[in-house]
Tab-separated table of C-alpha atoms in Angstrom:
chain	number	residue	atom	x	y	z
A	1204	MET	CA	46.745	-50.461	-17.565
A	1205	GLU	CA	44.742	-47.209	-17.042
A	1206	SER	CA	44.102	-48.081	-13.320
A	1207	PHE	CA	47.857	-49.016	-12.974
A	1208	ILE	CA	48.963	-45.421	-14.459
A	1209	SER	CA	46.144	-43.622	-12.510
A	1210	ALA	CA	47.782	-45.566	-9.160
A	1211	ILE	CA	51.321	-44.334	-10.195
A	1212	LEU	CA	50.084	-40.719	-10.851
A	1213	GLY	CA	48.437	-40.806	-7.570
A	1214	GLU	CA	51.256	-42.004	-5.741
A	1215	LEU	CA	53.660	-39.455	-7.253
A	1216	THR	CA	50.962	-36.594	-6.320
A	1217	THR	CA	50.900	-37.750	-2.699
A	1218	ARG	CA	54.551	-37.856	-2.298
A	1219	SER	CA	55.060	-34.359	-3.953
A	1220	ILE	CA	52.558	-32.833	-1.560
A	1221	ASN	CA	54.084	-34.481	1.473
A	1222	PHE	CA	57.714	-33.410	0.120
A	1223	PHE	CA	56.301	-29.554	-0.177
A	1224	ILE	CA	54.691	-29.887	3.373
A	1225	SER	CA	57.800	-31.379	4.748
A	1226	LYS	CA	59.910	-28.246	3.063
A	1227	LEU	CA	57.564	-25.639	4.575
A	1228	SER	CA	57.370	-27.163	7.923
A	1229	LYS	CA	61.308	-27.801	8.426
A	1230	PRO	CA	63.368	-24.982	9.426
A	1231	THR	CA	66.232	-24.030	7.352
A	1232	THR	CA	69.844	-24.239	8.719
A	1233	LEU	CA	69.885	-20.288	8.780
A	1234	ASP	CA	66.602	-20.158	10.679
A	1235	VAL	CA	68.046	-22.578	13.411
A	1236	GLU	CA	71.292	-20.665	13.528
A	1237	ASP	CA	69.420	-17.260	14.078
A	1238	ARG	CA	67.352	-18.917	16.923
A	1239	LEU	CA	70.381	-20.554	18.419
A	1240	ARG	CA	72.109	-16.986	18.428
A	1241	ARG	CA	69.389	-15.646	20.370
A	1242	VAL	CA	69.207	-18.404	22.994
A	1243	LEU	CA	72.731	-18.176	23.272
A	1244	LEU	CA	72.438	-14.533	24.184
A	1245	ARG	CA	69.960	-15.054	26.973
A	1246	ALA	CA	72.091	-18.169	28.382
A	1247	GLN	CA	75.139	-15.657	28.534
A	1248	VAL	CA	73.259	-13.140	30.508
A	1249	ILE	CA	72.569	-15.727	33.048
A	1250	ILE	CA	75.991	-16.873	33.263
A	1251	ASP	CA	77.521	-13.403	33.356
A	1252	GLU	CA	75.282	-12.548	36.384
A	1253	ALA	CA	76.022	-15.627	38.219
A	1254	LYS	CA	79.910	-15.092	37.826
A	1255	GLY	CA	79.418	-11.988	39.929
A	1256	ARG	CA	77.776	-13.618	42.583
A	1257	HIS	CA	78.768	-15.780	45.644
A	1258	ILE	CA	76.646	-18.410	45.171
A	1259	THR	CA	76.870	-21.358	48.023
A	1260	ASN	CA	74.107	-23.918	46.941
A	1261	GLN	CA	75.672	-26.671	45.709
A	1262	ALA	CA	72.541	-27.745	43.195
A	1263	MET	CA	72.488	-24.312	41.882
A	1264	LEU	CA	76.378	-24.427	41.149
A	1265	LEU	CA	75.874	-27.754	39.335
A	1266	GLN	CA	73.065	-26.409	37.235
A	1267	LEU	CA	75.415	-23.362	36.263
A	1268	VAL	CA	78.161	-25.543	35.352
A	1269	MET	CA	75.817	-27.769	32.979
A	1270	LEU	CA	74.413	-24.408	31.392
A	1271	ARG	CA	78.060	-23.062	30.948
A	1272	ASP	CA	79.142	-26.395	29.350
A	1273	ALA	CA	75.892	-26.340	27.180
A	1274	VAL	CA	76.871	-22.654	25.923
A	1275	HIS	CA	80.466	-23.792	25.151
A	1276	TRP	CA	79.362	-26.650	22.983
A	1277	SER	CA	76.561	-24.336	21.265
A	1278	HIS	CA	79.277	-21.878	20.515
A	1279	TYR	CA	81.320	-24.460	18.972
A	1280	VAL	CA	78.792	-26.003	16.789
A	1281	LEU	CA	77.763	-22.325	15.758
A	1282	ASP	CA	81.301	-21.221	14.850
A	1283	THR	CA	81.980	-24.584	13.069
A	1284	PHE	CA	78.801	-23.881	11.199
A	1285	ARG	CA	80.098	-20.577	10.167
A	1286	CYS	CA	83.468	-21.778	9.111
A	1287	GLN	CA	81.787	-24.542	6.671
A	1288	LEU	CA	79.611	-21.955	5.202
A	1289	HIS	CA	82.410	-19.699	4.572
A	1290	GLN	CA	84.534	-22.690	3.254
A	1291	ASP	CA	81.447	-23.637	0.910
A	1292	GLU	CA	81.018	-20.243	-0.501
A	1293	GLU	CA	84.803	-20.019	-1.426
A	1294	GLY	CA	84.527	-23.628	-2.992
A	1295	ALA	CA	81.620	-22.415	-5.150
A	1296	ASN	CA	83.359	-19.463	-6.211
A	1297	ASN	CA	86.549	-21.639	-7.053
A	1298	GLN	CA	84.340	-24.150	-9.079
A	1299	GLY	CA	82.659	-21.288	-11.125
A	1300	VAL	CA	85.960	-20.222	-12.620
A	1301	SER	CA	87.272	-23.705	-12.829
A	1302	ARG	CA	86.702	-26.485	-15.822
A	1303	SER	CA	85.698	-29.291	-13.389
A	1304	SER	CA	83.756	-32.170	-14.942
A	1305	SER	CA	80.205	-32.645	-14.387
A	1306	LEU	CA	80.752	-35.661	-12.219
A	1307	SER	CA	83.015	-33.819	-9.886
A	1308	LYS	CA	80.330	-31.069	-9.437
A	1309	VAL	CA	77.823	-33.688	-8.720
A	1310	ASN	CA	80.434	-35.357	-6.092
A	1311	SER	CA	80.783	-31.988	-4.328
A	1312	ALA	CA	77.147	-31.047	-4.437
A	1313	MET	CA	76.344	-34.534	-2.498
A	1314	ARG	CA	79.119	-34.079	-0.055
A	1315	LEU	CA	77.750	-30.423	0.496
A	1316	TYR	CA	73.937	-31.892	0.957
A	1317	SER	CA	75.395	-34.762	3.314
A	1318	ARG	CA	77.545	-32.080	5.518
A	1319	GLY	CA	74.602	-29.586	5.527
A	1320	ALA	CA	72.113	-32.188	6.895
A	1321	LYS	CA	74.742	-33.052	9.633
A	1322	THR	CA	75.405	-29.371	10.365
A	1323	LEU	CA	71.559	-28.757	10.803
A	1324	LYS	CA	71.339	-31.656	12.921
A	1325	ASP	CA	74.051	-30.503	15.112
A	1326	LEU	CA	72.730	-26.877	15.293
A	1327	GLN	CA	69.045	-28.366	16.220
A	1328	GLY	CA	70.448	-30.454	18.996
A	1329	ALA	CA	72.339	-27.453	20.510
A	1330	LEU	CA	69.503	-25.376	20.212
A	1331	ASP	CA	67.078	-27.821	21.899
A	1332	ASN	CA	69.528	-28.702	24.684
A	1333	LEU	CA	70.282	-24.976	25.359
A	1334	SER	CA	66.579	-23.859	25.172
A	1335	SER	CA	65.700	-26.890	27.800
A	1336	MET	CA	68.671	-25.895	30.188
A	1337	ILE	CA	67.352	-22.202	30.240
A	1338	LEU	CA	63.854	-23.193	31.124
A	1339	ASP	CA	65.573	-25.514	33.899
A	1340	VAL	CA	67.238	-22.528	35.321
A	1341	ASN	CA	64.292	-19.990	35.275
A	1342	GLU	CA	63.841	-20.473	39.159
A	1343	LEU	CA	67.705	-20.102	39.713
A	1344	VAL	CA	67.595	-16.548	37.832
A	1345	LEU	CA	64.976	-15.323	40.405
A	1346	PHE	CA	67.227	-16.294	43.102
A	1347	LEU	CA	70.504	-14.869	42.076
A	1348	THR	CA	70.079	-11.155	43.382
A	1349	ASN	CA	69.805	-12.590	46.657
A	1350	TYR	CA	73.666	-13.609	46.672
A	1351	PRO	CA	76.201	-10.992	47.182
A	1352	CYS	CA	78.758	-9.858	44.581
A	1353	LEU	CA	82.005	-11.599	44.096
A	1354	TYR	CA	85.431	-10.357	42.842
A	1355	ARG	CA	87.109	-11.608	39.580
A	1356	GLN	CA	87.551	-15.164	39.452
A	1357	PRO	CA	89.538	-17.574	37.649
A	1358	TYR	CA	88.209	-19.108	34.476
A	1359	SER	CA	85.591	-22.001	34.898
A	1360	MET	CA	86.406	-22.668	38.437
A	1361	HIS	CA	83.158	-21.653	40.309
A	1362	LEU	CA	82.159	-24.905	41.479
A	1363	GLN	CA	85.730	-25.892	42.815
A	1364	LEU	CA	85.980	-22.601	44.570
A	1365	ALA	CA	82.770	-23.202	46.358
A	1366	ASN	CA	83.765	-26.596	47.584
A	1367	PHE	CA	87.215	-25.343	48.502
A	1368	ILE	CA	85.977	-22.477	50.690
A	1369	ASN	CA	83.188	-24.800	52.388
A	1370	PHE	CA	85.956	-26.957	53.511
A	1371	LEU	CA	87.955	-24.124	54.899
A	1372	LEU	CA	85.196	-22.575	56.835
A	1373	HIS	CA	83.493	-25.825	58.143
A	1374	VAL	CA	83.840	-25.824	61.832
A	1375	GLN	CA	84.494	-29.311	63.339
A	1376	PRO	CA	82.358	-30.614	66.732
A	1377	HIS	CA	84.564	-29.657	69.935
A	1378	GLY	CA	86.788	-32.421	70.669
A	1379	ALA	CA	87.120	-33.471	67.025
A	1380	ASP	CA	89.202	-30.789	65.948
A	1381	GLU	CA	92.438	-32.332	67.663
A	1382	GLU	CA	93.735	-33.699	64.142
A	1383	LEU	CA	94.252	-31.535	61.434
A	1384	GLU	CA	92.109	-31.778	58.441
A	1385	VAL	CA	93.495	-32.102	55.190
A	1386	LEU	CA	92.230	-31.351	51.643
A	1387	PRO	CA	94.178	-32.772	48.669
A	1388	ILE	CA	94.075	-30.713	45.376
A	1389	VAL	CA	95.158	-33.103	42.525
A	1390	GLY	CA	95.906	-32.288	38.685
A	1391	PRO	CA	98.381	-32.192	35.716
A	1392	SER	CA	100.843	-29.398	35.636
A	1393	TYR	CA	99.467	-25.962	34.443
A	1394	VAL	CA	96.028	-26.982	35.062
A	1395	GLY	CA	95.211	-24.214	37.753
A	1396	LYS	CA	95.950	-25.571	41.062
A	1397	SER	CA	98.065	-22.712	42.186
A	1398	THR	CA	95.510	-20.274	40.597
A	1399	LEU	CA	92.609	-21.969	42.423
A	1400	VAL	CA	94.656	-21.604	45.899
A	1401	ALA	CA	95.677	-18.106	45.328
A	1402	HIS	CA	92.112	-17.069	44.617
A	1403	VAL	CA	90.782	-18.796	47.778
A	1404	CYS	CA	93.425	-17.509	49.766
A	1405	LYS	CA	92.139	-13.774	48.970
A	1406	ASP	CA	88.357	-14.570	50.200
A	1407	GLU	CA	87.841	-12.316	53.009
A	1408	ARG	CA	85.932	-14.791	55.032
A	1409	VAL	CA	89.021	-17.274	54.655
A	1410	ARG	CA	91.311	-14.457	55.847
A	1411	ALA	CA	89.083	-13.591	58.865
A	1412	ARG	CA	89.292	-17.298	60.042
A	1413	PHE	CA	93.031	-18.061	59.993
A	1414	SER	CA	95.328	-15.730	61.507
A	1415	GLU	CA	98.081	-16.745	59.093
A	1416	ILE	CA	98.183	-18.353	55.690
A	1417	LEU	CA	101.472	-20.179	55.089
A	1418	PHE	CA	102.874	-21.622	51.831
A	1419	PHE	CA	105.581	-24.434	51.921
A	1420	HIS	CA	107.283	-25.720	48.743
A	1421	ILE	CA	108.689	-29.415	49.101
A	1422	GLN	CA	110.753	-31.559	46.792
A	1423	THR	CA	111.921	-34.311	48.859
A	1424	PHE	CA	111.214	-35.520	52.703
A	1425	THR	CA	114.689	-35.306	54.266
A	1426	ASP	CA	114.929	-34.711	58.058
A	1427	ASP	CA	116.727	-31.179	57.470
A	1428	GLU	CA	113.989	-30.245	55.072
A	1429	LEU	CA	111.206	-30.748	57.618
A	1430	ALA	CA	113.090	-29.764	60.632
A	1431	THR	CA	113.023	-26.185	59.090
A	1432	PHE	CA	109.600	-26.399	57.846
A	1433	ARG	CA	108.138	-23.548	59.898
A	1434	TYR	CA	111.057	-21.427	58.919
A	1435	GLU	CA	110.854	-22.263	55.365
A	1436	CYS	CA	107.328	-21.382	54.987
A	1437	GLU	CA	106.315	-18.254	52.924
A	1438	LEU	CA	103.880	-16.051	54.696
A	1439	LYS	CA	101.085	-15.040	52.422
A	1440	HIS	CA	98.625	-13.433	55.164
A	1441	GLN	CA	98.792	-12.521	58.643
A	1442	ASN	CA	95.781	-11.099	61.186
A	1443	ARG	CA	96.785	-9.152	64.036
A	1444	VAL	CA	95.240	-11.239	66.827
A	1445	SER	CA	96.103	-10.863	70.604
A	1446	GLU	CA	98.009	-13.321	72.450
A	1447	SER	CA	94.652	-14.243	74.659
A	1448	ASN	CA	92.867	-14.963	71.418
A	1449	LEU	CA	92.480	-18.722	71.493
A	1450	GLU	CA	90.814	-18.920	68.296
A	1451	ALA	CA	94.265	-18.258	66.284
A	1452	ARG	CA	94.366	-20.689	63.511
A	1453	LEU	CA	96.816	-21.622	60.730
A	1454	LEU	CA	96.145	-22.165	56.973
A	1455	VAL	CA	99.064	-24.328	55.678
A	1456	VAL	CA	99.399	-24.634	52.089
A	1457	ILE	CA	101.789	-27.499	50.816
A	1458	GLU	CA	102.872	-27.605	47.357
A	1459	LEU	CA	104.423	-31.007	46.473
A	1460	ILE	CA	106.792	-30.920	43.657
A	1461	GLY	CA	107.712	-34.384	43.488
A	1462	ASP	CA	105.825	-37.542	44.704
A	1463	LEU	CA	104.828	-38.906	48.051
A	1464	ILE	CA	106.813	-42.208	48.291
A	1465	ASN	CA	104.863	-43.838	51.230
A	1466	GLU	CA	103.046	-43.463	54.187
A	1467	GLU	CA	105.968	-42.787	56.231
A	1468	ALA	CA	106.718	-39.846	54.158
A	1469	TRP	CA	103.326	-38.447	54.751
A	1470	GLY	CA	103.649	-39.021	58.353
A	1471	ARG	CA	106.582	-36.945	58.527
A	1472	LEU	CA	105.340	-34.055	56.793
A	1473	TYR	CA	101.934	-34.306	58.706
A	1474	SER	CA	103.677	-34.256	62.001
A	1475	ALA	CA	105.733	-31.284	60.797
A	1476	SER	CA	102.612	-29.413	60.138
A	1477	LYS	CA	100.841	-30.398	63.361
A	1478	ARG	CA	103.807	-29.413	65.476
A	1479	TYR	CA	103.256	-25.840	64.714
A	1480	ALA	CA	99.634	-25.296	64.086
A	1481	PRO	CA	97.128	-24.704	66.511
A	1482	ARG	CA	93.691	-26.338	67.161
A	1483	GLY	CA	91.260	-25.862	64.097
A	1484	SER	CA	94.183	-25.274	61.628
A	1485	LYS	CA	93.890	-26.936	58.187
A	1486	ILE	CA	96.327	-28.268	55.317
A	1487	ILE	CA	95.990	-28.048	51.871
A	1488	VAL	CA	98.207	-30.459	49.711
A	1489	THR	CA	98.566	-29.831	46.027
A	1490	SER	CA	100.220	-32.311	43.726
A	1491	ARG	CA	100.528	-33.899	40.279
A	1492	PHE	CA	100.245	-37.419	41.721
A	1493	ASP	CA	97.255	-39.080	42.800
A	1494	SER	CA	98.835	-40.724	45.896
A	1495	ILE	CA	98.208	-37.805	47.861
A	1496	VAL	CA	94.386	-38.430	47.660
A	1497	LYS	CA	94.402	-41.238	50.299
A	1498	PHE	CA	95.871	-38.880	53.027
A	1499	GLY	CA	93.088	-36.301	52.879
A	1500	THR	CA	90.401	-36.382	55.656
A	1501	THR	CA	87.901	-35.015	52.861
A	1502	ARG	CA	86.993	-35.772	49.288
A	1503	ALA	CA	89.717	-34.429	47.045
A	1504	LEU	CA	89.328	-31.828	44.415
A	1505	THR	CA	90.699	-32.873	41.170
A	1506	LEU	CA	91.159	-30.437	38.272
A	1507	LYS	CA	91.255	-31.244	34.729
A	1508	PHE	CA	91.933	-29.405	31.370
A	1509	LEU	CA	88.990	-27.861	29.771
A	1510	PRO	CA	87.164	-30.038	27.024
A	1511	HIS	CA	87.863	-28.902	23.491
A	1512	GLU	CA	84.735	-27.152	23.148
A	1513	ALA	CA	85.520	-24.815	26.202
A	1514	TYR	CA	88.959	-24.602	25.218
A	1515	TRP	CA	87.994	-23.329	21.912
A	1516	TYR	CA	85.956	-20.459	23.760
A	1517	PHE	CA	88.790	-19.700	25.928
A	1518	PHE	CA	91.026	-19.457	22.998
A	1519	LYS	CA	88.682	-17.400	20.688
A	1520	THR	CA	88.165	-15.108	23.338
A	1521	LEU	CA	91.876	-14.715	23.961
A	1522	THR	CA	92.820	-14.286	20.305
A	1523	PHE	CA	89.930	-11.982	18.993
A	1524	GLY	CA	89.511	-9.969	22.394
A	1525	SER	CA	87.059	-6.948	21.584
A	1526	MET	CA	86.925	-8.017	17.917
A	1527	ASP	CA	83.901	-9.791	16.426
A	1528	PRO	CA	85.131	-13.162	14.919
A	1529	GLU	CA	81.888	-13.288	12.640
A	1530	MET	CA	83.340	-10.310	10.671
A	1531	HIS	CA	86.577	-12.433	10.003
A	1532	PRO	CA	85.231	-15.783	8.987
A	1533	ARG	CA	88.467	-16.891	7.351
A	1534	LEU	CA	90.640	-16.089	10.636
A	1535	THR	CA	88.097	-17.827	12.781
A	1536	HIS	CA	88.296	-20.842	10.782
A	1537	LEU	CA	92.281	-20.710	11.097
A	1538	ALA	CA	92.043	-20.169	14.658
A	1539	MET	CA	89.757	-23.193	15.098
A	1540	GLU	CA	92.631	-25.227	13.300
A	1541	ILE	CA	95.163	-23.855	15.625
A	1542	ALA	CA	93.160	-24.599	18.764
A	1543	LYS	CA	92.648	-28.286	17.754
A	1544	MET	CA	96.537	-28.427	17.582
A	1545	LEU	CA	96.985	-26.915	20.874
A	1546	TYR	CA	95.714	-30.010	22.611
A	1547	CYS	CA	94.290	-27.672	25.412
A	1548	TYR	CA	97.384	-26.510	26.467
A	1549	PHE	CA	96.846	-23.132	28.588
A	1550	ILE	CA	100.314	-21.699	28.277
A	1551	GLY	CA	100.258	-22.438	24.631
A	1552	ALA	CA	96.934	-20.727	24.017
A	1553	ASN	CA	98.071	-17.738	25.947
A	1554	ILE	CA	101.508	-17.596	23.867
A	1555	MET	CA	99.657	-18.283	20.327
A	1556	ALA	CA	96.726	-15.877	21.130
A	1557	SER	CA	99.377	-13.023	21.720
A	1558	LEU	CA	101.327	-13.968	18.564
A	1559	LEU	CA	98.094	-13.913	16.630
A	1560	ARG	CA	96.817	-10.691	17.811
A	1561	ASP	CA	100.124	-8.868	16.843
A	1562	ASN	CA	100.098	-10.384	13.535
A	1563	PHE	CA	96.347	-10.022	12.605
A	1564	ASP	CA	96.728	-11.103	9.094
A	1565	VAL	CA	95.404	-14.038	6.959
A	1566	GLN	CA	98.683	-15.070	5.254
A	1567	PHE	CA	100.611	-15.129	8.538
A	1568	TRP	CA	98.111	-17.320	10.117
A	1569	CYS	CA	97.820	-19.648	7.380
A	1570	LYS	CA	101.544	-19.713	7.423
A	1571	ILE	CA	101.417	-20.582	11.240
A	1572	VAL	CA	98.709	-23.382	10.459
A	1573	ALA	CA	101.005	-25.027	7.922
A	1574	PHE	CA	103.928	-24.626	10.120
A	1575	LEU	CA	102.277	-26.526	12.995
A	1576	ARG	CA	100.638	-29.149	11.190
A	1577	GLY	CA	103.921	-30.131	9.519
A	1578	PHE	CA	105.823	-29.892	12.616
A	1579	PHE	CA	103.537	-31.841	15.166
A	1580	HIS	CA	102.947	-34.650	12.501
A	1581	LYS	CA	106.636	-35.148	12.332
A	1582	HIS	CA	106.956	-35.092	16.265
A	1583	VAL	CA	104.409	-37.577	16.647
A	1584	SER	CA	105.667	-39.907	14.053
A	1585	ARG	CA	109.132	-39.467	15.330
A	1586	PHE	CA	108.544	-39.786	19.219
A	1587	GLY	CA	105.155	-41.234	19.454
A	1588	GLU	CA	103.843	-37.984	21.287
A	1589	HIS	CA	102.536	-34.623	20.775
A	1590	PRO	CA	105.052	-32.253	22.007
A	1591	PHE	CA	102.619	-30.158	24.350
A	1592	ASP	CA	101.767	-33.513	26.127
A	1593	LEU	CA	105.598	-33.461	26.819
A	1594	LEU	CA	105.583	-30.075	27.948
A	1595	ASN	CA	102.382	-30.629	30.393
A	1596	GLN	CA	104.486	-33.414	31.974
A	1597	ASN	CA	107.566	-31.189	32.210
A	1598	ARG	CA	109.465	-33.526	30.066
A	1599	PRO	CA	112.112	-32.424	27.389
A	1600	ALA	CA	110.389	-31.629	24.084
A	1601	HIS	CA	111.883	-30.752	20.800
A	1602	LEU	CA	110.221	-27.567	18.853
A	1603	ARG	CA	110.909	-26.409	15.305
A	1604	ARG	CA	111.771	-22.805	14.340
A	1605	LEU	CA	109.661	-20.980	11.878
A	1606	ALA	CA	112.068	-18.625	10.761
A	1607	THR	CA	115.185	-21.170	10.444
A	1608	PRO	CA	113.594	-24.564	9.489
A	1609	SER	CA	117.520	-26.058	9.698
A	1610	GLN	CA	117.186	-25.515	13.614
A	1611	VAL	CA	115.289	-27.111	16.463
A	1612	PHE	CA	115.156	-25.838	20.087
A	1613	VAL	CA	115.083	-28.530	23.083
A	1614	ILE	CA	113.105	-27.472	26.002
A	1615	TYR	CA	114.686	-29.484	28.967
A	1616	HIS	CA	113.093	-28.023	31.889
A	1617	GLN	CA	110.080	-25.602	32.925
A	1618	TYR	CA	109.475	-23.783	36.157
A	1619	GLN	CA	107.526	-20.921	37.690
A	1620	CYS	CA	108.979	-17.590	38.915
A	1621	SER	CA	107.459	-15.746	41.629
A	1622	ARG	CA	109.881	-12.991	41.948
A	1623	GLN	CA	109.583	-10.742	39.077
A	1624	ASP	CA	113.482	-9.772	39.094
A	1625	LYS	CA	114.411	-13.540	38.281
A	1626	VAL	CA	112.005	-13.591	35.258
A	1627	PRO	CA	113.841	-14.033	31.845
A	1628	LYS	CA	113.928	-11.465	29.044
A	1629	ILE	CA	113.897	-13.801	26.185
A	1630	ARG	CA	110.290	-14.769	25.194
A	1631	PHE	CA	109.120	-18.261	23.988
A	1632	GLN	CA	107.643	-16.542	20.633
A	1633	ASP	CA	111.036	-15.082	19.971
A	1634	VAL	CA	112.690	-18.316	19.901
A	1635	MET	CA	109.828	-20.262	18.020
A	1636	TYR	CA	108.648	-17.736	15.601
A	1637	GLY	CA	111.232	-15.051	15.745
A	1638	THR	CA	115.009	-14.775	14.583
A	1639	PHE	CA	116.675	-14.928	18.145
A	1640	LYS	CA	120.202	-16.277	17.989
A	1641	THR	CA	122.446	-17.772	20.872
A	1642	SER	CA	124.719	-20.459	21.675
A	1643	GLY	CA	124.527	-22.798	24.466
A	1644	LYS	CA	121.635	-23.312	27.062
A	1645	PHE	CA	119.567	-20.281	28.115
A	1646	GLU	CA	116.445	-19.208	30.251
A	1647	PHE	CA	113.286	-17.937	28.246
A	1648	LEU	CA	109.954	-16.574	29.231
A	1649	SER	CA	106.909	-18.639	28.144
A	1650	TRP	CA	104.062	-16.534	29.665
A	1651	ARG	CA	103.171	-14.140	32.587
A	1652	SER	CA	99.949	-14.651	34.153
A	1653	SER	CA	97.614	-11.684	34.663
A	1654	ILE	CA	95.759	-13.301	37.720
A	1655	PRO	CA	96.677	-14.319	41.080
A	1656	PRO	CA	99.167	-15.678	42.003
A	1657	TYR	CA	100.670	-13.589	39.050
A	1658	HIS	CA	103.242	-16.656	38.283
A	1659	SER	CA	105.533	-16.184	35.421
A	1660	PHE	CA	106.554	-19.314	33.531
A	1661	ALA	CA	109.886	-19.963	32.526
A	1662	GLY	CA	112.108	-22.634	30.928
A	1663	THR	CA	115.674	-23.795	30.098
A	1664	CYS	CA	116.259	-24.505	26.410
A	1665	GLU	CA	119.102	-24.823	23.711
A	1666	ILE	CA	119.040	-24.140	20.161
A	1667	LEU	CA	120.548	-26.858	17.997
A	1668	GLU	CA	121.411	-27.368	14.335
A	1669	LEU	CA	119.861	-30.010	12.249
A	1670	LYS	CA	122.754	-32.350	10.680
A	1671	ALA	CA	122.680	-32.258	6.901
A	1672	GLY	CA	122.189	-35.427	4.649
A	1673	GLY	CA	119.858	-37.035	6.905
A	1674	ALA	CA	122.727	-38.114	9.477
A	1675	LYS	CA	120.906	-39.398	12.517
A	1676	ARG	CA	121.977	-38.498	16.110
A	1677	LYS	CA	122.729	-41.415	18.263
A	1678	ARG	CA	121.362	-39.919	21.555
A	1679	SER	CA	118.010	-41.017	22.885
A	1680	MET	CA	114.955	-38.789	23.339
A	1681	LYS	CA	116.001	-38.823	26.998
A	1682	ASP	CA	119.184	-37.316	26.239
A	1683	GLY	CA	118.250	-34.871	23.524
A	1684	ASP	CA	117.493	-36.609	20.383
A	1685	THR	CA	116.920	-34.250	17.473
A	1686	LEU	CA	113.709	-34.025	15.511
A	1687	ARG	CA	114.265	-33.930	11.945
């Protein structure tokens, strides 16, 4: 019996010692958070320096893209941890003044412990990954200063820009430049195709290589439309080259608004381009549809929306600006909730960030979160799709109004305004979150871009009254079915 008790006591002693040793050796969550914060600063310095350089080495660009993605993920993990910490503190305070049962307190403590263990694992994983990334790019940092400085670029498009410019500056072997080289650029609406093209066309090396840069917007492929191809092109840039200069080349940018039906349609478009383009000229074709990929003479550039972690970093930067989100943990938590509901919609991020900046108040932000959560849930339940998915595809979408719950407004069509005198005066936020009143269809301004090509995004919509008593409209979604 004594030997049995002695064995038990020995086992308990050993386990206690191991427990305390593990406690002393394991870093706490706050320790990992502090280390991750410092590593993030080092990574951000590298990325900021790289952003200001024109890097041509593809391997270096890929490393920087991987480092940028790791930074976005680490920021997301860190912000999530801070929001959870703030929620836990609020929950503890609420429990302190409430008369909850012992069982509920135990359950709450177990949930906090489980969530804390996952949070520590996520923080440690982000720290290890980012630290490894920084070690990998140590040599890259030494070479950064060897690359020339670069003007302002669109968000997260460094790799695409480099591949795009390499294509335009590539010189074909003699005799192989009889045919025009074609680069397709594919991506959904509002993903940044026009922005990418505009920035490349501003590059001095590109402007020096091509005597003219022409833009052509085309919806269909009628003979009349293609016959006036050269005259309908919009001249974006022109070099004053002499008539004796045999190196005059055109860069033709074709924006396909519709889809290419077949190879015959492309053949007509290509022939129309070739008819006016001298040897060495090149064609850029942008479209929402993958059907243009097979007509390229080089690998197509495919643009996609940002992953959620990168989108959160983008939205947070827009929303808080020069303010420190750490000083506003409650608002940061609400902003994360809103970002999740925006479905990585670029225009939605700009509209919402502007609205939140103008109303920097916890109660207002809470009201927006509750409004969006209820509205999106009802829309998905009724129509089977998120309204921003419909807007990204330029399909009709039904949106609620915050100030007047008895009304919805239907967005029928969206378009870009290149001329400032054609931009509508009514703003999207005035319609959805304000008290704007009108009857019939009208035009509204969604957002005005502050970077090239400085497009203004507008749309056509109509405010409708919801029928009382739950009466249902018989029209389909296509014809304007109303959300209740």
